[in-house]
Amino acid sequence: MRTGSEPLTARSALRLRLGLAAFGLAWAVVGAVGFAVAGHTAWAVTFVVVGVVAVADMLVVGRHIHQGAHYQPGRDVPPYRPDRGGDTHLRHHGP
């Protein structure tokens, strides 16, 4: 939802998030292998789970990057009024 206070050229840091997920995946692989070699199975499994989460995040971010930019209204479009819930058109306004 557009609030009207965001900069006109605001962009999401998807490439940074992708890089951080790749960095996390690399460390998860190193940690999983290291703990597996050392015989600490529980820690190795923990690092494998972290690696799986990093891969899932990379897939989501890659999909969002692939989708490209989405339409954003210009300065001539006023901010949306917040949704207060309910059916406002059915409410009685007045005495």
Coordinates of N, CA and C in Angstrom, one line a residue:
M1 N 0.8 -1.2 0.0 CA 0.0 0.0 0.0 C 0.9 1.2 0.0
R2 N 0.6 2.2 -0.8 CA 1.3 3.4 -0.9 C 0.8 4.4 0.2
T3 N 1.8 4.9 1.0 CA 1.4 5.9 2.0 C 1.6 7.3 1.6
G4 N 2.4 7.5 0.6 CA 2.7 8.9 0.1 C 4.0 9.4 0.7
S5 N 4.6 8.8 1.7 CA 5.7 9.3 2.4 C 7.0 8.7 1.9
E6 N 6.9 7.6 1.0 CA 8.1 7.0 0.5 C 8.7 7.8 -0.6
P7 N 10.1 7.7 -0.8 CA 10.7 8.5 -1.9 C 10.2 7.9 -3.2
L8 N 10.2 8.8 -4.2 CA 9.8 8.5 -5.5 C 10.6 7.4 -6.2
T9 N 11.9 7.3 -5.8 CA 12.9 6.4 -6.4 C 13.2 5.2 -5.5
A10 N 12.3 4.9 -4.5 CA 12.6 3.9 -3.5 C 12.7 2.5 -4.3
R11 N 13.6 1.7 -3.9 CA 13.8 0.4 -4.4 C 14.1 -0.6 -3.3
S12 N 13.7 -1.8 -3.5 CA 14.0 -2.9 -2.6 C 15.4 -3.4 -2.8
A13 N 16.1 -3.8 -1.7 CA 17.5 -4.2 -1.8 C 17.5 -5.8 -2.0
L14 N 16.9 -6.2 -3.1 CA 16.8 -7.6 -3.3 C 18.1 -8.2 -3.7
R15 N 19.0 -7.5 -4.4 CA 20.3 -8.1 -4.7 C 21.1 -8.2 -3.5
L16 N 21.0 -7.3 -2.6 CA 21.8 -7.4 -1.3 C 21.2 -8.6 -0.5
R17 N 19.9 -8.8 -0.5 CA 19.4 -9.9 0.2 C 19.8 -11.2 -0.4
L18 N 19.9 -11.2 -1.7 CA 20.3 -12.4 -2.4 C 21.8 -12.7 -2.1
G19 N 22.6 -11.7 -2.0 CA 24.0 -11.9 -1.6 C 24.2 -12.4 -0.2
L20 N 23.4 -11.8 0.7 CA 23.5 -12.3 2.1 C 23.0 -13.7 2.2
A21 N 22.0 -14.1 1.5 CA 21.5 -15.5 1.5 C 22.6 -16.4 1.0
A22 N 23.2 -16.0 -0.1 CA 24.3 -16.8 -0.6 C 25.5 -17.0 0.4
F23 N 25.8 -15.9 1.0 CA 26.8 -15.9 2.1 C 26.4 -16.8 3.2
G24 N 25.2 -16.7 3.6 CA 24.6 -17.6 4.7 C 24.7 -19.1 4.2
L25 N 24.4 -19.3 3.0 CA 24.4 -20.7 2.5 C 25.8 -21.3 2.5
A26 N 26.8 -20.4 2.1 CA 28.2 -20.9 2.1 C 28.6 -21.2 3.5
W27 N 28.3 -20.4 4.5 CA 28.7 -20.7 5.9 C 27.9 -21.9 6.4
A28 N 26.7 -22.1 6.0 CA 25.9 -23.2 6.4 C 26.5 -24.5 5.9
V29 N 27.0 -24.5 4.7 CA 27.7 -25.7 4.1 C 29.0 -26.0 4.9
V30 N 29.8 -24.9 5.1 CA 31.0 -25.1 5.8 C 30.8 -25.6 7.2
G31 N 29.8 -25.0 7.9 CA 29.5 -25.4 9.3 C 28.9 -26.8 9.3
A32 N 28.1 -27.2 8.4 CA 27.5 -28.6 8.4 C 28.6 -29.6 8.2
V33 N 29.5 -29.3 7.2 CA 30.6 -30.3 6.9 C 31.5 -30.3 8.1
G34 N 31.9 -29.2 8.7 CA 32.8 -29.1 9.8 C 32.2 -29.9 11.0
F35 N 31.0 -29.6 11.4 CA 30.4 -30.3 12.5 C 30.2 -31.8 12.2
A36 N 29.9 -32.2 11.0 CA 29.7 -33.6 10.7 C 31.0 -34.3 10.8
V37 N 32.1 -33.7 10.3 CA 33.4 -34.3 10.5 C 33.8 -34.4 11.9
A38 N 33.5 -33.4 12.7 CA 33.8 -33.5 14.2 C 32.9 -34.4 15.0
G39 N 31.9 -34.9 14.4 CA 31.0 -35.9 15.0 C 29.9 -35.2 15.8
H40 N 29.6 -33.9 15.6 CA 28.5 -33.2 16.3 C 27.3 -33.2 15.4
T41 N 26.5 -34.3 15.4 CA 25.4 -34.5 14.5 C 24.4 -33.4 14.6
A42 N 24.0 -33.1 15.9 CA 22.9 -32.1 16.1 C 23.3 -30.8 15.5
W43 N 24.5 -30.3 15.7 CA 25.0 -29.1 15.1 C 25.0 -29.1 13.6
A44 N 25.4 -30.3 13.0 CA 25.5 -30.5 11.6 C 24.1 -30.3 11.0
V45 N 23.1 -31.0 11.6 CA 21.7 -30.9 11.2 C 21.2 -29.5 11.3
T46 N 21.6 -28.8 12.3 CA 21.1 -27.4 12.5 C 21.7 -26.5 11.3
F47 N 22.9 -26.7 10.9 CA 23.5 -26.0 9.8 C 22.9 -26.4 8.5
V48 N 22.5 -27.6 8.4 CA 21.8 -28.1 7.1 C 20.4 -27.4 7.0
V49 N 19.7 -27.2 8.2 CA 18.4 -26.5 8.2 C 18.6 -25.1 7.8
V50 N 19.7 -24.4 8.3 CA 20.0 -23.0 8.0 C 20.2 -22.9 6.5
G51 N 21.0 -23.9 6.0 CA 21.2 -23.9 4.5 C 20.0 -24.1 3.7
V52 N 19.1 -24.9 4.1 CA 17.8 -25.1 3.4 C 17.0 -23.8 3.4
V53 N 17.0 -23.1 4.6 CA 16.3 -21.8 4.7 C 16.9 -20.8 3.7
A54 N 18.3 -20.8 3.7 CA 19.0 -19.8 2.8 C 18.6 -20.1 1.3
V55 N 18.6 -21.4 0.9 CA 18.2 -21.7 -0.4 C 16.8 -21.3 -0.8
A56 N 15.9 -21.5 0.2 CA 14.5 -21.1 0.0 C 14.4 -19.6 -0.2
D57 N 15.2 -18.8 0.6 CA 15.2 -17.4 0.5 C 15.8 -17.0 -0.8
M58 N 16.8 -17.6 -1.3 CA 17.4 -17.3 -2.6 C 16.4 -17.5 -3.7
L59 N 15.6 -18.6 -3.6 CA 14.6 -18.9 -4.6 C 13.5 -17.8 -4.7
V60 N 13.1 -17.4 -3.5 CA 12.0 -16.3 -3.4 C 12.6 -15.0 -3.9
V61 N 13.8 -14.7 -3.5 CA 14.4 -13.4 -4.0 C 14.6 -13.4 -5.5
G62 N 15.1 -14.6 -6.0 CA 15.3 -14.7 -7.4 C 14.0 -14.6 -8.2
R63 N 12.9 -15.1 -7.7 CA 11.6 -15.0 -8.3 C 11.2 -13.5 -8.3
H64 N 11.4 -12.8 -7.2 CA 11.0 -11.4 -7.2 C 11.9 -10.5 -8.1
I65 N 13.1 -10.8 -8.2 CA 14.0 -10.1 -9.2 C 13.5 -10.4 -10.6
H66 N 13.2 -11.6 -10.9 CA 12.8 -12.0 -12.2 C 11.4 -11.3 -12.6
Q67 N 10.6 -11.1 -11.6 CA 9.3 -10.4 -11.9 C 9.5 -9.0 -12.3
G68 N 10.5 -8.4 -11.9 CA 10.8 -7.0 -12.3 C 10.0 -6.0 -11.4
A69 N 10.1 -4.7 -11.9 CA 9.5 -3.7 -11.1 C 7.9 -3.7 -11.3
H70 N 7.2 -3.4 -10.3 CA 5.8 -3.3 -10.3 C 5.3 -1.9 -10.4
Y71 N 4.1 -1.7 -10.9 CA 3.6 -0.4 -11.0 C 3.5 0.3 -9.7
Q72 N 4.0 1.6 -9.6 CA 3.9 2.4 -8.5 C 3.2 3.7 -8.9
P73 N 2.2 4.2 -8.2 CA 1.5 5.4 -8.6 C 2.4 6.6 -8.5
G74 N 2.2 7.6 -9.3 CA 3.0 8.8 -9.3 C 2.6 9.8 -8.3
R75 N 3.2 10.9 -8.3 CA 2.9 12.0 -7.3 C 1.5 12.5 -7.5
D76 N 0.9 12.4 -8.6 CA -0.4 12.9 -8.8 C -1.5 12.0 -8.2
V77 N -1.2 10.8 -7.7 CA -2.1 9.9 -7.0 C -2.0 10.1 -5.5
P78 N -3.1 10.6 -4.9 CA -2.9 10.8 -3.4 C -2.8 9.5 -2.7
P79 N -2.3 9.6 -1.4 CA -2.1 8.4 -0.6 C -3.5 7.8 -0.4
Y80 N -3.5 6.5 -0.2 CA -4.8 5.8 0.1 C -5.1 6.0 1.5
R81 N -6.4 6.1 1.8 CA -6.9 6.2 3.2 C -6.7 4.8 3.8
P82 N -6.3 4.7 5.1 CA -6.1 3.4 5.7 C -7.4 2.7 5.8
D83 N -7.3 1.4 5.6 CA -8.5 0.5 5.7 C -8.8 0.4 7.2
R84 N -10.0 0.8 7.6 CA -10.4 0.7 9.0 C -11.2 -0.6 9.2
G85 N -11.4 -1.4 8.2 CA -12.1 -2.6 8.3 C -13.6 -2.4 8.2
G86 N -14.4 -3.4 8.0 CA -15.8 -3.3 7.9 C -16.3 -2.8 6.5
D87 N -17.5 -2.7 6.4 CA -18.2 -2.1 5.2 C -18.5 -0.7 5.4
T88 N -17.7 0.2 5.1 CA -17.9 1.6 5.4 C -19.1 2.2 4.6
H89 N -19.4 1.6 3.4 CA -20.5 2.1 2.6 C -21.8 1.8 3.2
L90 N -21.9 0.9 4.1 CA -23.1 0.5 4.8 C -23.4 1.2 6.0
R91 N -22.4 2.0 6.5 CA -22.6 2.7 7.8 C -23.5 3.9 7.6
H92 N -24.2 4.2 8.6 CA -25.0 5.4 8.6 C -24.2 6.6 9.0
H93 N -24.2 7.7 8.2 CA -23.4 8.9 8.5 C -24.4 10.0 8.7
G94 N -24.5 10.5 9.9 CA -25.4 11.6 10.1 C -26.5 11.3 11.2
P95 N -27.3 12.3 11.5 CA -28.4 12.1 12.6 C -29.5 11.2 12.1

